[in-house]
Short mmCIF file of C-alpha atoms in Angstrom, two decimals:
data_model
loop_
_atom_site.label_atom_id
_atom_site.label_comp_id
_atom_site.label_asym_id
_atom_site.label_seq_id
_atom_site.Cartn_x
_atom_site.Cartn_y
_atom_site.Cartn_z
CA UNK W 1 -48.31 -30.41 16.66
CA UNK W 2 -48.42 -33.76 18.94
CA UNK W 3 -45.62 -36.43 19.60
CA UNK W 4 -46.02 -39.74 19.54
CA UNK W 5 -47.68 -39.94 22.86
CA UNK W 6 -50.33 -37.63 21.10
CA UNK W 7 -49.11 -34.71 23.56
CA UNK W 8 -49.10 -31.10 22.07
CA UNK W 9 -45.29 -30.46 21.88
CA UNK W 10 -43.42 -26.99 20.57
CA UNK W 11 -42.43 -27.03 16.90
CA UNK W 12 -38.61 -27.16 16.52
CA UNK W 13 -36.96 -23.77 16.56
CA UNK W 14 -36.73 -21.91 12.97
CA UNK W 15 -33.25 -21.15 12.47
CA UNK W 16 -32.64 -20.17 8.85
CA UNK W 17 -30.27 -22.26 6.64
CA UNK W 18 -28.68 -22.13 3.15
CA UNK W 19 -29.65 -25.38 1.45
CA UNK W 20 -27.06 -25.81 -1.40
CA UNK W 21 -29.70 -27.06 -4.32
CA UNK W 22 -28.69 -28.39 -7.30
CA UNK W 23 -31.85 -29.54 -8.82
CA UNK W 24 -30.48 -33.05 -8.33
CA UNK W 25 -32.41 -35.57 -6.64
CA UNK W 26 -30.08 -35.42 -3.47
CA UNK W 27 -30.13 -31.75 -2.90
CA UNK W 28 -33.84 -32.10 -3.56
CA UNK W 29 -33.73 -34.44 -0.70
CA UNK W 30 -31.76 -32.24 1.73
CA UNK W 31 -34.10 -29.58 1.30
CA UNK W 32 -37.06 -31.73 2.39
CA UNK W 33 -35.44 -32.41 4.92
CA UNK W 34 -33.73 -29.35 6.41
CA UNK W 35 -37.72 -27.97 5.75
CA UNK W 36 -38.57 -31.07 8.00
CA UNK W 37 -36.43 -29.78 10.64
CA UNK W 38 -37.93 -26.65 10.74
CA UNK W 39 -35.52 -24.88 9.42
CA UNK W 40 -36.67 -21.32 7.36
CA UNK W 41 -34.27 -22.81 4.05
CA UNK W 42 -32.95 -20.22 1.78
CA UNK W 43 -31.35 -22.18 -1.62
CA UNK W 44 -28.38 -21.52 -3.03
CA UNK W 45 -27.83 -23.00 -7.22
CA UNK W 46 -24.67 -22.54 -8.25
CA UNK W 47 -24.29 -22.41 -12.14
CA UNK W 48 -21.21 -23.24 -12.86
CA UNK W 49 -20.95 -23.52 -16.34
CA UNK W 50 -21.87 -27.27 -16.11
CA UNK W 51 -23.16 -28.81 -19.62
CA UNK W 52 -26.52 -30.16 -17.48
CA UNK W 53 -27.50 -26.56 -17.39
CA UNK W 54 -31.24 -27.48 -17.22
CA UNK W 55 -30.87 -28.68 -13.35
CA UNK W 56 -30.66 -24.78 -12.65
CA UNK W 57 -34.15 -24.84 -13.87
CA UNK W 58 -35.03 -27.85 -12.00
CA UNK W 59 -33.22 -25.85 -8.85
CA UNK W 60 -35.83 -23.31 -9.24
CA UNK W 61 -39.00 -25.42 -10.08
CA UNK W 62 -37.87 -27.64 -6.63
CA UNK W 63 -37.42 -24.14 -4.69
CA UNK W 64 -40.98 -23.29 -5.39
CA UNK W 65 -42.52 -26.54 -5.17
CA UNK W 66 -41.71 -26.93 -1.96
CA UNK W 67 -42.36 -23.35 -0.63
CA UNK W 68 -39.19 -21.68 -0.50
CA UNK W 69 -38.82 -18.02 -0.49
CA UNK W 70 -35.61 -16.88 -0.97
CA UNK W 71 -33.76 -18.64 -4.23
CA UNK W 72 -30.67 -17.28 -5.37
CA UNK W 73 -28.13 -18.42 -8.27
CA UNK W 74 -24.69 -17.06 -8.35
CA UNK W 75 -22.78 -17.81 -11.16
CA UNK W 76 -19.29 -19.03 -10.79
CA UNK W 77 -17.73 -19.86 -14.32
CA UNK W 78 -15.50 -22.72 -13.26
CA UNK W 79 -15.70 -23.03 -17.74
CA UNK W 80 -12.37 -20.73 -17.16
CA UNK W 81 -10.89 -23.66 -15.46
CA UNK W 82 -11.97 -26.47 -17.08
CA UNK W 83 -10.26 -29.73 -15.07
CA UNK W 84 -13.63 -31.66 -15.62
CA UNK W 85 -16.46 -33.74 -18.69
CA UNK W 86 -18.85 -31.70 -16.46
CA UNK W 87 -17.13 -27.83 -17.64
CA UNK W 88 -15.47 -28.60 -21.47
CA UNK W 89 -15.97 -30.30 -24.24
CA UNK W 90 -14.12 -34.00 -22.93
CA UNK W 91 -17.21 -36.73 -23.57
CA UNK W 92 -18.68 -37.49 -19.97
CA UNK W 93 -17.88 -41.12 -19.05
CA UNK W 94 -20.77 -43.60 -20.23
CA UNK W 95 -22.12 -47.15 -19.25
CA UNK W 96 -19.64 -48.06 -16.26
CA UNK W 97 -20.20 -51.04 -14.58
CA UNK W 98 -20.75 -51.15 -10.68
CA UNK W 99 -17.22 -51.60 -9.58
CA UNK W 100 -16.05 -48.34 -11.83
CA UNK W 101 -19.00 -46.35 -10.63
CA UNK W 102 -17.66 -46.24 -7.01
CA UNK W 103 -13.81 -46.68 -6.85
CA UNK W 104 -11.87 -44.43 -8.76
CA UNK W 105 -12.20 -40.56 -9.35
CA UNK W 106 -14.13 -40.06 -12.57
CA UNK W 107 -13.81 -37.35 -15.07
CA UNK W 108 -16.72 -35.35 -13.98
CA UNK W 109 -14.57 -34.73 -10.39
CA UNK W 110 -14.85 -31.26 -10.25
CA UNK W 111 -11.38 -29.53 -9.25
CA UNK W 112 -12.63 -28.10 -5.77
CA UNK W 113 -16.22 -27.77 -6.57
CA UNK W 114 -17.33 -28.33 -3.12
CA UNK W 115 -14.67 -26.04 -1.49
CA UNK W 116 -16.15 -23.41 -2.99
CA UNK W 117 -19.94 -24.25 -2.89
CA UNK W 118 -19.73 -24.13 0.13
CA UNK W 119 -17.54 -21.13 0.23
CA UNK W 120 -20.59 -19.14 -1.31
CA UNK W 121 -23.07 -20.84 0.79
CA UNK W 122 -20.82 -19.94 3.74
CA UNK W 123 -21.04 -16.03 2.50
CA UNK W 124 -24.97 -16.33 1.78
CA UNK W 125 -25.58 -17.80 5.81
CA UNK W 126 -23.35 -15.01 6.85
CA UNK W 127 -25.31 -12.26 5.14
CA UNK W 128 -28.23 -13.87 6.80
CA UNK W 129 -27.11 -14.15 10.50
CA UNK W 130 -27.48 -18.50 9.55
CA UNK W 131 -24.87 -20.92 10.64
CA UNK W 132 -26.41 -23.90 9.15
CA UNK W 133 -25.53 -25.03 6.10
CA UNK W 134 -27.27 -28.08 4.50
CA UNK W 135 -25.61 -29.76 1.49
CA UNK W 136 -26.13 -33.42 -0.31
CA UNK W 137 -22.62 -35.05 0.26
CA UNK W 138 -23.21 -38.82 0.34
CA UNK W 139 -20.14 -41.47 0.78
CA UNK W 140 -21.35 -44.64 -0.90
CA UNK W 141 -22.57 -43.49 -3.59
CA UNK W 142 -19.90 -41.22 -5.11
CA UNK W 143 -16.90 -42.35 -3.22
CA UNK W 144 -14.89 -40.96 -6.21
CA UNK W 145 -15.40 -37.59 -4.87
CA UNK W 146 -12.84 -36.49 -2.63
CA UNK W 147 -15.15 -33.58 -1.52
CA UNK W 148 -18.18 -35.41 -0.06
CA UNK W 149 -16.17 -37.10 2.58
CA UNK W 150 -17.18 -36.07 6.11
CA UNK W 151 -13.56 -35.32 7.03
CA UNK W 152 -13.50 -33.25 4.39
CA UNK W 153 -16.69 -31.44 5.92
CA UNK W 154 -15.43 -31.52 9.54
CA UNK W 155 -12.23 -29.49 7.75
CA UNK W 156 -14.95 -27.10 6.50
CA UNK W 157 -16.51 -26.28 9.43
CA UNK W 158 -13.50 -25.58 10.84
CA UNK W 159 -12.48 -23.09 8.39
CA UNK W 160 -15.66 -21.57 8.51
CA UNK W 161 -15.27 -20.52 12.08
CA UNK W 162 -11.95 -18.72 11.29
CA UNK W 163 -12.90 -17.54 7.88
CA UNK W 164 -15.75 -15.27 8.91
CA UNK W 165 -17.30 -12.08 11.15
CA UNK W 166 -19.58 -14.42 12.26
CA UNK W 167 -17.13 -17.05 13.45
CA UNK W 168 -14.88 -14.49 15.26
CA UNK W 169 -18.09 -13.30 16.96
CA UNK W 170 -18.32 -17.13 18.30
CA UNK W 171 -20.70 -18.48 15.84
CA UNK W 172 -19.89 -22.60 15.09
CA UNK W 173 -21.18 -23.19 11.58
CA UNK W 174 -22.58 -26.45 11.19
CA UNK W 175 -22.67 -28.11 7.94
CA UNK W 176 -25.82 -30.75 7.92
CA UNK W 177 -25.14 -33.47 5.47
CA UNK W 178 -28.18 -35.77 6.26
CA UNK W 179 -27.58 -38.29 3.47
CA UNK W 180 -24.22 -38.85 4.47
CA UNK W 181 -24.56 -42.15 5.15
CA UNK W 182 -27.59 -43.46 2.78
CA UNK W 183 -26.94 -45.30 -0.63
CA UNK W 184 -29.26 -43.72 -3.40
CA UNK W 185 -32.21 -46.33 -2.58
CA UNK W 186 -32.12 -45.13 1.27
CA UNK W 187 -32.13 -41.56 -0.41
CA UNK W 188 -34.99 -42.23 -2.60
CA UNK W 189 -36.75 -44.01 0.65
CA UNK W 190 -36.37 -40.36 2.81
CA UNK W 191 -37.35 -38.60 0.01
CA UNK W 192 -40.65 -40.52 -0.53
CA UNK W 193 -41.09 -40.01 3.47
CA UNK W 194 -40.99 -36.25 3.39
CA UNK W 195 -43.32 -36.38 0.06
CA UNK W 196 -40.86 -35.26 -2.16
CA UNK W 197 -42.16 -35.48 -6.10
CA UNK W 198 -39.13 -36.92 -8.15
CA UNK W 199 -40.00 -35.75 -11.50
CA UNK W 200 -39.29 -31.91 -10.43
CA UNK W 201 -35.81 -33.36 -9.95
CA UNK W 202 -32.65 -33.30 -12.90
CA UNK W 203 -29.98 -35.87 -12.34
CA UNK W 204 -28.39 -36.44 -16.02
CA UNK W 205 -24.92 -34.75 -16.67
CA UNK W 206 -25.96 -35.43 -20.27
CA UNK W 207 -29.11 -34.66 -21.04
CA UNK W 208 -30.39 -33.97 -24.45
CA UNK W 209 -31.45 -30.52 -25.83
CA UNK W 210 -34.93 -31.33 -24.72
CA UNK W 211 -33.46 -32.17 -21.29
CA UNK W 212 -34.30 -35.43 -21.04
CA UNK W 213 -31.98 -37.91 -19.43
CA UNK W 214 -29.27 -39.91 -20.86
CA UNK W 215 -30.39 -42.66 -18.96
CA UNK W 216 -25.96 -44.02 -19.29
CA UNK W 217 -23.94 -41.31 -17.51
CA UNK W 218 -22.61 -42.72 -14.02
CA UNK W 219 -25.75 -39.87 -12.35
CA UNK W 220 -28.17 -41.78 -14.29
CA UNK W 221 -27.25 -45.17 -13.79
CA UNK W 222 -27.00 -44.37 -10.00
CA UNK W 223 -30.26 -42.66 -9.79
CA UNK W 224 -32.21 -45.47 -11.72
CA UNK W 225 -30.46 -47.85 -9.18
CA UNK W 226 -31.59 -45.85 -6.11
CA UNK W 227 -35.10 -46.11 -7.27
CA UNK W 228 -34.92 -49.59 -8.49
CA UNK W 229 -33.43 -51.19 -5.03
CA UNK W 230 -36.09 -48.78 -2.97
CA UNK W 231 -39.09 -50.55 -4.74
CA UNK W 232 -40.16 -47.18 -6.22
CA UNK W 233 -41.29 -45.86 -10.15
CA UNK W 234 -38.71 -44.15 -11.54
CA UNK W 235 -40.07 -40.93 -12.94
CA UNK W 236 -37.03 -40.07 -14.77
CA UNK W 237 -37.91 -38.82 -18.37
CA UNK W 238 -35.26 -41.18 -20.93
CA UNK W 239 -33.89 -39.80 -24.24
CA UNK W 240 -34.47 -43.21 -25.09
CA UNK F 1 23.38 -17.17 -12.45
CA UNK F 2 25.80 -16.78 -9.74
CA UNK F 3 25.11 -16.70 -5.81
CA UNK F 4 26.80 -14.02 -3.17
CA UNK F 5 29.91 -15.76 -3.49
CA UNK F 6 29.56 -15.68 -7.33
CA UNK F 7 29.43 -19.27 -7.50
CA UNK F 8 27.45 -20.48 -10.31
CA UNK F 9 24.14 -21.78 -8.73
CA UNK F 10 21.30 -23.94 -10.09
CA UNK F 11 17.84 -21.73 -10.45
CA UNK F 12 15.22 -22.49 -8.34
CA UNK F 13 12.87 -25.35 -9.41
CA UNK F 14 10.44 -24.10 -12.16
CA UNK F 15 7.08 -24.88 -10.01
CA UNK F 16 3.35 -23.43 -11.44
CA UNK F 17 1.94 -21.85 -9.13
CA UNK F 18 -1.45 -19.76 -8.54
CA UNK F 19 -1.25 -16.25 -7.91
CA UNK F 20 -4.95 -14.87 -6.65
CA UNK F 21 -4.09 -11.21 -8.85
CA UNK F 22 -6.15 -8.37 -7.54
CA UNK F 23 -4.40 -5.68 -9.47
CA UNK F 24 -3.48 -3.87 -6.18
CA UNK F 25 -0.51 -3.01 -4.27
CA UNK F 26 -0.61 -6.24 -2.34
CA UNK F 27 -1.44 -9.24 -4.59
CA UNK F 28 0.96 -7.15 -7.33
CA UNK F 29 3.81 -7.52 -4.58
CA UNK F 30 2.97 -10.98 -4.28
CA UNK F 31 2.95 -11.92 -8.12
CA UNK F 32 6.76 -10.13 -8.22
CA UNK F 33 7.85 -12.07 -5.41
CA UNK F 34 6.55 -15.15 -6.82
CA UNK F 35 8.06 -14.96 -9.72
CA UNK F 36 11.85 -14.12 -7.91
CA UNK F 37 11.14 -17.30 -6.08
CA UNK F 38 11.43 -18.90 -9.71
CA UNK F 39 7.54 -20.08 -10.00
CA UNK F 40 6.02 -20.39 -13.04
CA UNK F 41 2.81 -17.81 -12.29
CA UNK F 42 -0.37 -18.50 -13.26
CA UNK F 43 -2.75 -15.75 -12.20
CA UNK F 44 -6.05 -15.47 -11.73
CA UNK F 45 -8.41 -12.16 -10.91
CA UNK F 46 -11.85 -12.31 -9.76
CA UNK F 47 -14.57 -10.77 -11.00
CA UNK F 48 -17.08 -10.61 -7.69
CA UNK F 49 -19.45 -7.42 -8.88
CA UNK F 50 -16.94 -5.35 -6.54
CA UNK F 51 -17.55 -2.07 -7.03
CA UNK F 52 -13.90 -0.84 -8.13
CA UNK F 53 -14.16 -3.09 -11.24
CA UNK F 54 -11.18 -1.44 -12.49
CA UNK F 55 -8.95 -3.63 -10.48
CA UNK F 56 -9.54 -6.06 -12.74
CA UNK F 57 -8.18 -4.03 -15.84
CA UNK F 58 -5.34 -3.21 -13.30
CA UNK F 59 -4.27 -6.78 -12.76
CA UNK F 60 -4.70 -7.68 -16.84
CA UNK F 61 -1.93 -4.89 -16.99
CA UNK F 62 -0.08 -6.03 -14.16
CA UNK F 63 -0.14 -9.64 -15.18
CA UNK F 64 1.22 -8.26 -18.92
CA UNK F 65 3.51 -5.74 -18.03
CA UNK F 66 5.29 -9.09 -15.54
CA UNK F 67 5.22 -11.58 -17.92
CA UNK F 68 2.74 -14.27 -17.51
CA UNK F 69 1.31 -15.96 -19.83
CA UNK F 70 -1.73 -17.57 -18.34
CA UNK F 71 -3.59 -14.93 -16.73
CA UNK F 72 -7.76 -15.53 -16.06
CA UNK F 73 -10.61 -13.90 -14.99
CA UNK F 74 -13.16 -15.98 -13.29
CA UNK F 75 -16.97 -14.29 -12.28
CA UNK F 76 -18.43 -15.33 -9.31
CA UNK F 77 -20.98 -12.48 -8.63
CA UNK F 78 -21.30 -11.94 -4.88
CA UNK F 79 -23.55 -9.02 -5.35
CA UNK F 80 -26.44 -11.72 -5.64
CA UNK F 81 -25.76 -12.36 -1.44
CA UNK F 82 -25.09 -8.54 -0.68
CA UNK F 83 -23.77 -7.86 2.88
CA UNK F 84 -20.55 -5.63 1.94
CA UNK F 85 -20.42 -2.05 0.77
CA UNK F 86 -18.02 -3.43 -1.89
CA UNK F 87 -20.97 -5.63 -3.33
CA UNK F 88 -24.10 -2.84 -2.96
CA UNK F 89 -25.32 0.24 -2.91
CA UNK F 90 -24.01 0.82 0.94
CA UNK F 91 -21.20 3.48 0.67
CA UNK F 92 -17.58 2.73 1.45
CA UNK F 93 -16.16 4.11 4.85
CA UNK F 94 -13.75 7.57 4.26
CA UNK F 95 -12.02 9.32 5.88
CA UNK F 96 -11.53 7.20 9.13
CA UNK F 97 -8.79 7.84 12.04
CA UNK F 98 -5.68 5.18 12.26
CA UNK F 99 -7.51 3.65 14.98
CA UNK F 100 -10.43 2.57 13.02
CA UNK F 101 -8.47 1.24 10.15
CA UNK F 102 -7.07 -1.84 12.46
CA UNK F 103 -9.72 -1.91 14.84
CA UNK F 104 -12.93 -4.10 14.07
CA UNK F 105 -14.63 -5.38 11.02
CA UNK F 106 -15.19 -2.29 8.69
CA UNK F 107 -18.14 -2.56 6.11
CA UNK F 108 -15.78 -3.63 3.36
CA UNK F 109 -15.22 -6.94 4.80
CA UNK F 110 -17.08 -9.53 1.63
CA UNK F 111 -18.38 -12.08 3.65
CA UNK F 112 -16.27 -15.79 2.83
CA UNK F 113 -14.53 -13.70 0.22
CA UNK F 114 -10.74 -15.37 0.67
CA UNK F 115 -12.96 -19.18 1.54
CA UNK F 116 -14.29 -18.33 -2.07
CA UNK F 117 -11.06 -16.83 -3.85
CA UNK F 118 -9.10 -19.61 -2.31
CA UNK F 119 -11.54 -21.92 -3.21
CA UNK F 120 -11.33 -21.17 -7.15
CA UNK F 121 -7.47 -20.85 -6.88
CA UNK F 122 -7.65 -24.69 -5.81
CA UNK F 123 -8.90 -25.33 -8.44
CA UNK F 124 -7.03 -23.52 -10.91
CA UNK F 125 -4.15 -25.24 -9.49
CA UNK F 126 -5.48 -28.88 -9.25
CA UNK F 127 -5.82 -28.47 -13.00
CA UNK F 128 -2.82 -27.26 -13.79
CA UNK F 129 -1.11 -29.51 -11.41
CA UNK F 130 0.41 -27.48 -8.71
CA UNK F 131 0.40 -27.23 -5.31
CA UNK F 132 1.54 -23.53 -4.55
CA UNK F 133 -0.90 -21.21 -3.82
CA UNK F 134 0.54 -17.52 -3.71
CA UNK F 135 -1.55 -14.95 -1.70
CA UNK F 136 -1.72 -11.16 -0.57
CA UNK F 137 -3.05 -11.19 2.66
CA UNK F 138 -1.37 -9.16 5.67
CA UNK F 139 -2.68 -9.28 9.27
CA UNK F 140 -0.94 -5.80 10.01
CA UNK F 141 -3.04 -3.30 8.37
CA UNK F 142 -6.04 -5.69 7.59
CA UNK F 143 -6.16 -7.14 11.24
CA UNK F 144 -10.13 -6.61 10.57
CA UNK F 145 -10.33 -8.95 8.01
CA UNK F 146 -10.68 -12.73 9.57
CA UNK F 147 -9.99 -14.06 6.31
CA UNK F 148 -6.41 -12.55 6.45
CA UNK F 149 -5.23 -14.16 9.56
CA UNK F 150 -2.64 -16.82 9.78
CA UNK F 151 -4.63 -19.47 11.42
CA UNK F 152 -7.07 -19.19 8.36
CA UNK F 153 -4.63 -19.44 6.06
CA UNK F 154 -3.56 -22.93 7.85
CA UNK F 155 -7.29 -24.03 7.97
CA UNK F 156 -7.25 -23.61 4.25
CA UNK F 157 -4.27 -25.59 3.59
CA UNK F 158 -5.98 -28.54 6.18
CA UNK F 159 -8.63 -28.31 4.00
CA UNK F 160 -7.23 -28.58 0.59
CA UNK F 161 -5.37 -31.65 1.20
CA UNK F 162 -8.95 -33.37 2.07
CA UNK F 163 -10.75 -31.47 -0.73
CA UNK F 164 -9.14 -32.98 -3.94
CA UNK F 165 -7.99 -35.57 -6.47
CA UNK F 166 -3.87 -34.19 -5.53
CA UNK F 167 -4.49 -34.32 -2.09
CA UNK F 168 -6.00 -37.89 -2.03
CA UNK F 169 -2.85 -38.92 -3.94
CA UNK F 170 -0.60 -36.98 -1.95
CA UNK F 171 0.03 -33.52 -2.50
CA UNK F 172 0.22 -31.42 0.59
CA UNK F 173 -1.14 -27.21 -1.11
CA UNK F 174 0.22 -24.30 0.47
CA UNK F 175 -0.95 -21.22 0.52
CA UNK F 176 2.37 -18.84 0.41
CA UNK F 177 1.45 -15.37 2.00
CA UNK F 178 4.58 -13.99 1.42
CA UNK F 179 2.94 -10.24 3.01
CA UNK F 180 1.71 -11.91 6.31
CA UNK F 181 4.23 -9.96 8.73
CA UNK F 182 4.78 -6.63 6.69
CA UNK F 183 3.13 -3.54 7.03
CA UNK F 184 1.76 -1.40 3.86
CA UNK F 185 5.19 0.07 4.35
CA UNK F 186 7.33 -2.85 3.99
CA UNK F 187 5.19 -4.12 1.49
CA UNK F 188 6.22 -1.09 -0.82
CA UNK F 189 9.82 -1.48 0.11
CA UNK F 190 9.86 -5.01 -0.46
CA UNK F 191 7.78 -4.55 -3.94
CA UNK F 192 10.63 -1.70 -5.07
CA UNK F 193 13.34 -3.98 -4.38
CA UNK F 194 12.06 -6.38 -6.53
CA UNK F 195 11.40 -3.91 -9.51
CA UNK F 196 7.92 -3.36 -9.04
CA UNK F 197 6.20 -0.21 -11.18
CA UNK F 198 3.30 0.46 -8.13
CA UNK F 199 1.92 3.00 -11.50
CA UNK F 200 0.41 -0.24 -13.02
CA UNK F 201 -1.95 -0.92 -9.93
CA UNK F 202 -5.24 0.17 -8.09
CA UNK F 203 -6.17 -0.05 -4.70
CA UNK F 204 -9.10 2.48 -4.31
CA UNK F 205 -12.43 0.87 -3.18
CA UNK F 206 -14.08 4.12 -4.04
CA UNK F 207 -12.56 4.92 -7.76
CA UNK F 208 -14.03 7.56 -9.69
CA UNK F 209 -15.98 6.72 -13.26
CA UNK F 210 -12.54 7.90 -14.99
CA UNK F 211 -10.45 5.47 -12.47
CA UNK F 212 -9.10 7.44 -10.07
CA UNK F 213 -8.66 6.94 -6.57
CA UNK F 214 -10.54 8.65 -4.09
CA UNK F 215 -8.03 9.06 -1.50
CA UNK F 216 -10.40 8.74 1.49
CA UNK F 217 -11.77 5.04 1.78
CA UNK F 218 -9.81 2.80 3.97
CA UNK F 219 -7.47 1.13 0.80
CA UNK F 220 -6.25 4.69 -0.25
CA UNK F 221 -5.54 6.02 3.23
CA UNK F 222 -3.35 2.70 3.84
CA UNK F 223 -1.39 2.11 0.43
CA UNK F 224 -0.79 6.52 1.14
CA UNK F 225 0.54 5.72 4.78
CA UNK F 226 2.58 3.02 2.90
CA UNK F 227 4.38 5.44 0.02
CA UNK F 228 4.89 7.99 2.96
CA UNK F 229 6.68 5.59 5.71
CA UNK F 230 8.78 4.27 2.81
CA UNK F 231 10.18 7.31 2.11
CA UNK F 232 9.23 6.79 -1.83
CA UNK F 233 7.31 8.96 -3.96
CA UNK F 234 3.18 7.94 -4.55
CA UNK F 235 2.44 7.11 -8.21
CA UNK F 236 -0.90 7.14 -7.26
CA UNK F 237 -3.55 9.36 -9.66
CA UNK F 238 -6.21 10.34 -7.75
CA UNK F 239 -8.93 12.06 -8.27
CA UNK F 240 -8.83 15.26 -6.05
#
């Protein structure tokens, strides 16, 4: 390896680190990343009862596209709940324009999905002797979500140092969130760096039996948009 | 009703609130006092792959036997991440001195186990609207647990108000642990005062296939030392 004064330099240190992977073209993302950073990734897909079931399959076709070892899915059936279009039967919200996309907290708000994503990924790093965690929060984008805030993440961290052997022992876990502060084109832009293949990824929370995209629900419209304002093909297989 | 005066008094506010039901001494102590502080209980068992999967029986007849009407059972299987001899093969403790029951982090501890219970109990209350958590944990004879501690528990609560819709508009969750500062003793005294039949629940981490308790592992040597310092007679069936 050489930097860019073309002098040989040491490869960065490989730490392992749960990459929370949806399948979704942000996790997807992460996961190039956090492999970018030389980190040895382990990925965590959480099925959750969600009605866009085929993203765990996209989850495990992006795990082993890109090399990873160790994927595990743990099943949490937040169904029992319900609280969300994305876990019952309600009809997920369809064909909002720009302003209702990002103000407001839509119906597929998840009651405390991220709380306890993270709360698994927290026990998988800990089995694992990890204290990174790598997950796909992004601000702009989904400002409806009360759980991709970075104050809510900073709160997470913080828990996760009481909350654990690992912690008490004087580990600091460290939850990466490297898209943060990208819209969905600056997303799509990363992703294209780190040669990340799109169409392994599953956005739609709708998708047809087939699992082909909606190409209406507020992931959709968002995703078409990222690639749209980055310049790039959208790959995304329609239902129509 | 009348207060210690004999005054007529107004009942306490009918609040929901979450009770995380394990079907043991503890969380059954915590769903009776609950429900004498005049919540409406909601409770909700876990199904994590632990190996005494006849708590969860337990708490369906605890939950029945007290009246609640909404009692659920959500999976999330932690034996997928391992790293607890209460989610593989690894055999439970027995058979340890007083010492080693308060001392350090035994084997039993489920890594992020209360981030994750906590986590789904969030959510179980954001959609039923409440913002009263009830929990069993007790720092006394569990002081090896992390996830037990106060300062946790606070953490939690920090993080809840960032993590959801409620909190964004206001709501400020707490997590009650009304067993914090009792011992397994007090927690049986405090349980009898309030009417509760200790026959209805399990604590062994090491049950039998019939549903016994061992008597050995860590759980059965405390709730034992409990019944004994409390002077009151052990309805406990085990098996030897």
């Amino acid at each position: 390896m050489t930097d860019a004064r073309g002098q040989v330099s040491q490869p960065p240190a490989r730490h392992p680190a749960v990459v929370l992977l949806s399948g979704g073209l942000d996790s997807t993302t992460c996961l190039a990343w956090a492999l970018g950073q030389g980190f040895v990734c382990h990925t965590l897909a959480v099925d959750y009862g969600q009605r866009h079931r085929v993203e765990l399959e996209a989850a495990r076709r992006v795990a082993a596209a890109l090399g990873v070892s160790d994927h595990r899915e743990v099943r949490v059936d937040l169904r029992v709940l319900g609280g969300s279009s994305l876990t019952s039967e309600e009809a997920v919200p369809k064909r909002r324009d720009a302003t209702a996309l990002t103000t407001g907290i839509p119906s597929t708000y998840v009651p405390a999905r991220n709380t306890i994503f993270l709360g698994v990924a927290l026990g998988f790093a800990e089995t694992l002797g990890s204290s990174d965690l790598v997950a796909g929060m992004n601000v702009l984008d989904y400002s409806g979500y009360p759980d991709c805030r970075p104050e809510f993440v900073r709160a997470f961290e913080s828990l996760a140092a009481l909350a654990t052997r690992a912690g008490v022992e004087g580990a600091r876990f460290q939850v990466h969130t490297p898209l943060m502060a990208l819209d969905k084109a600056g997303i799509v832009r990363l992703g294209l760096s780190l040669g990340v293949d799109y169409s392994l990824t599953h956005s739609c929370y709708d998708p047809s039996p087939a699992g082909l995209a909606c190409g209406h629900c507020d992931s959709c419209q968002l995703r078409a948009k990222g690639f749209r304002e980055a310049g790039s093909p959208d790959p995304t297989r329609y239902a129509c």
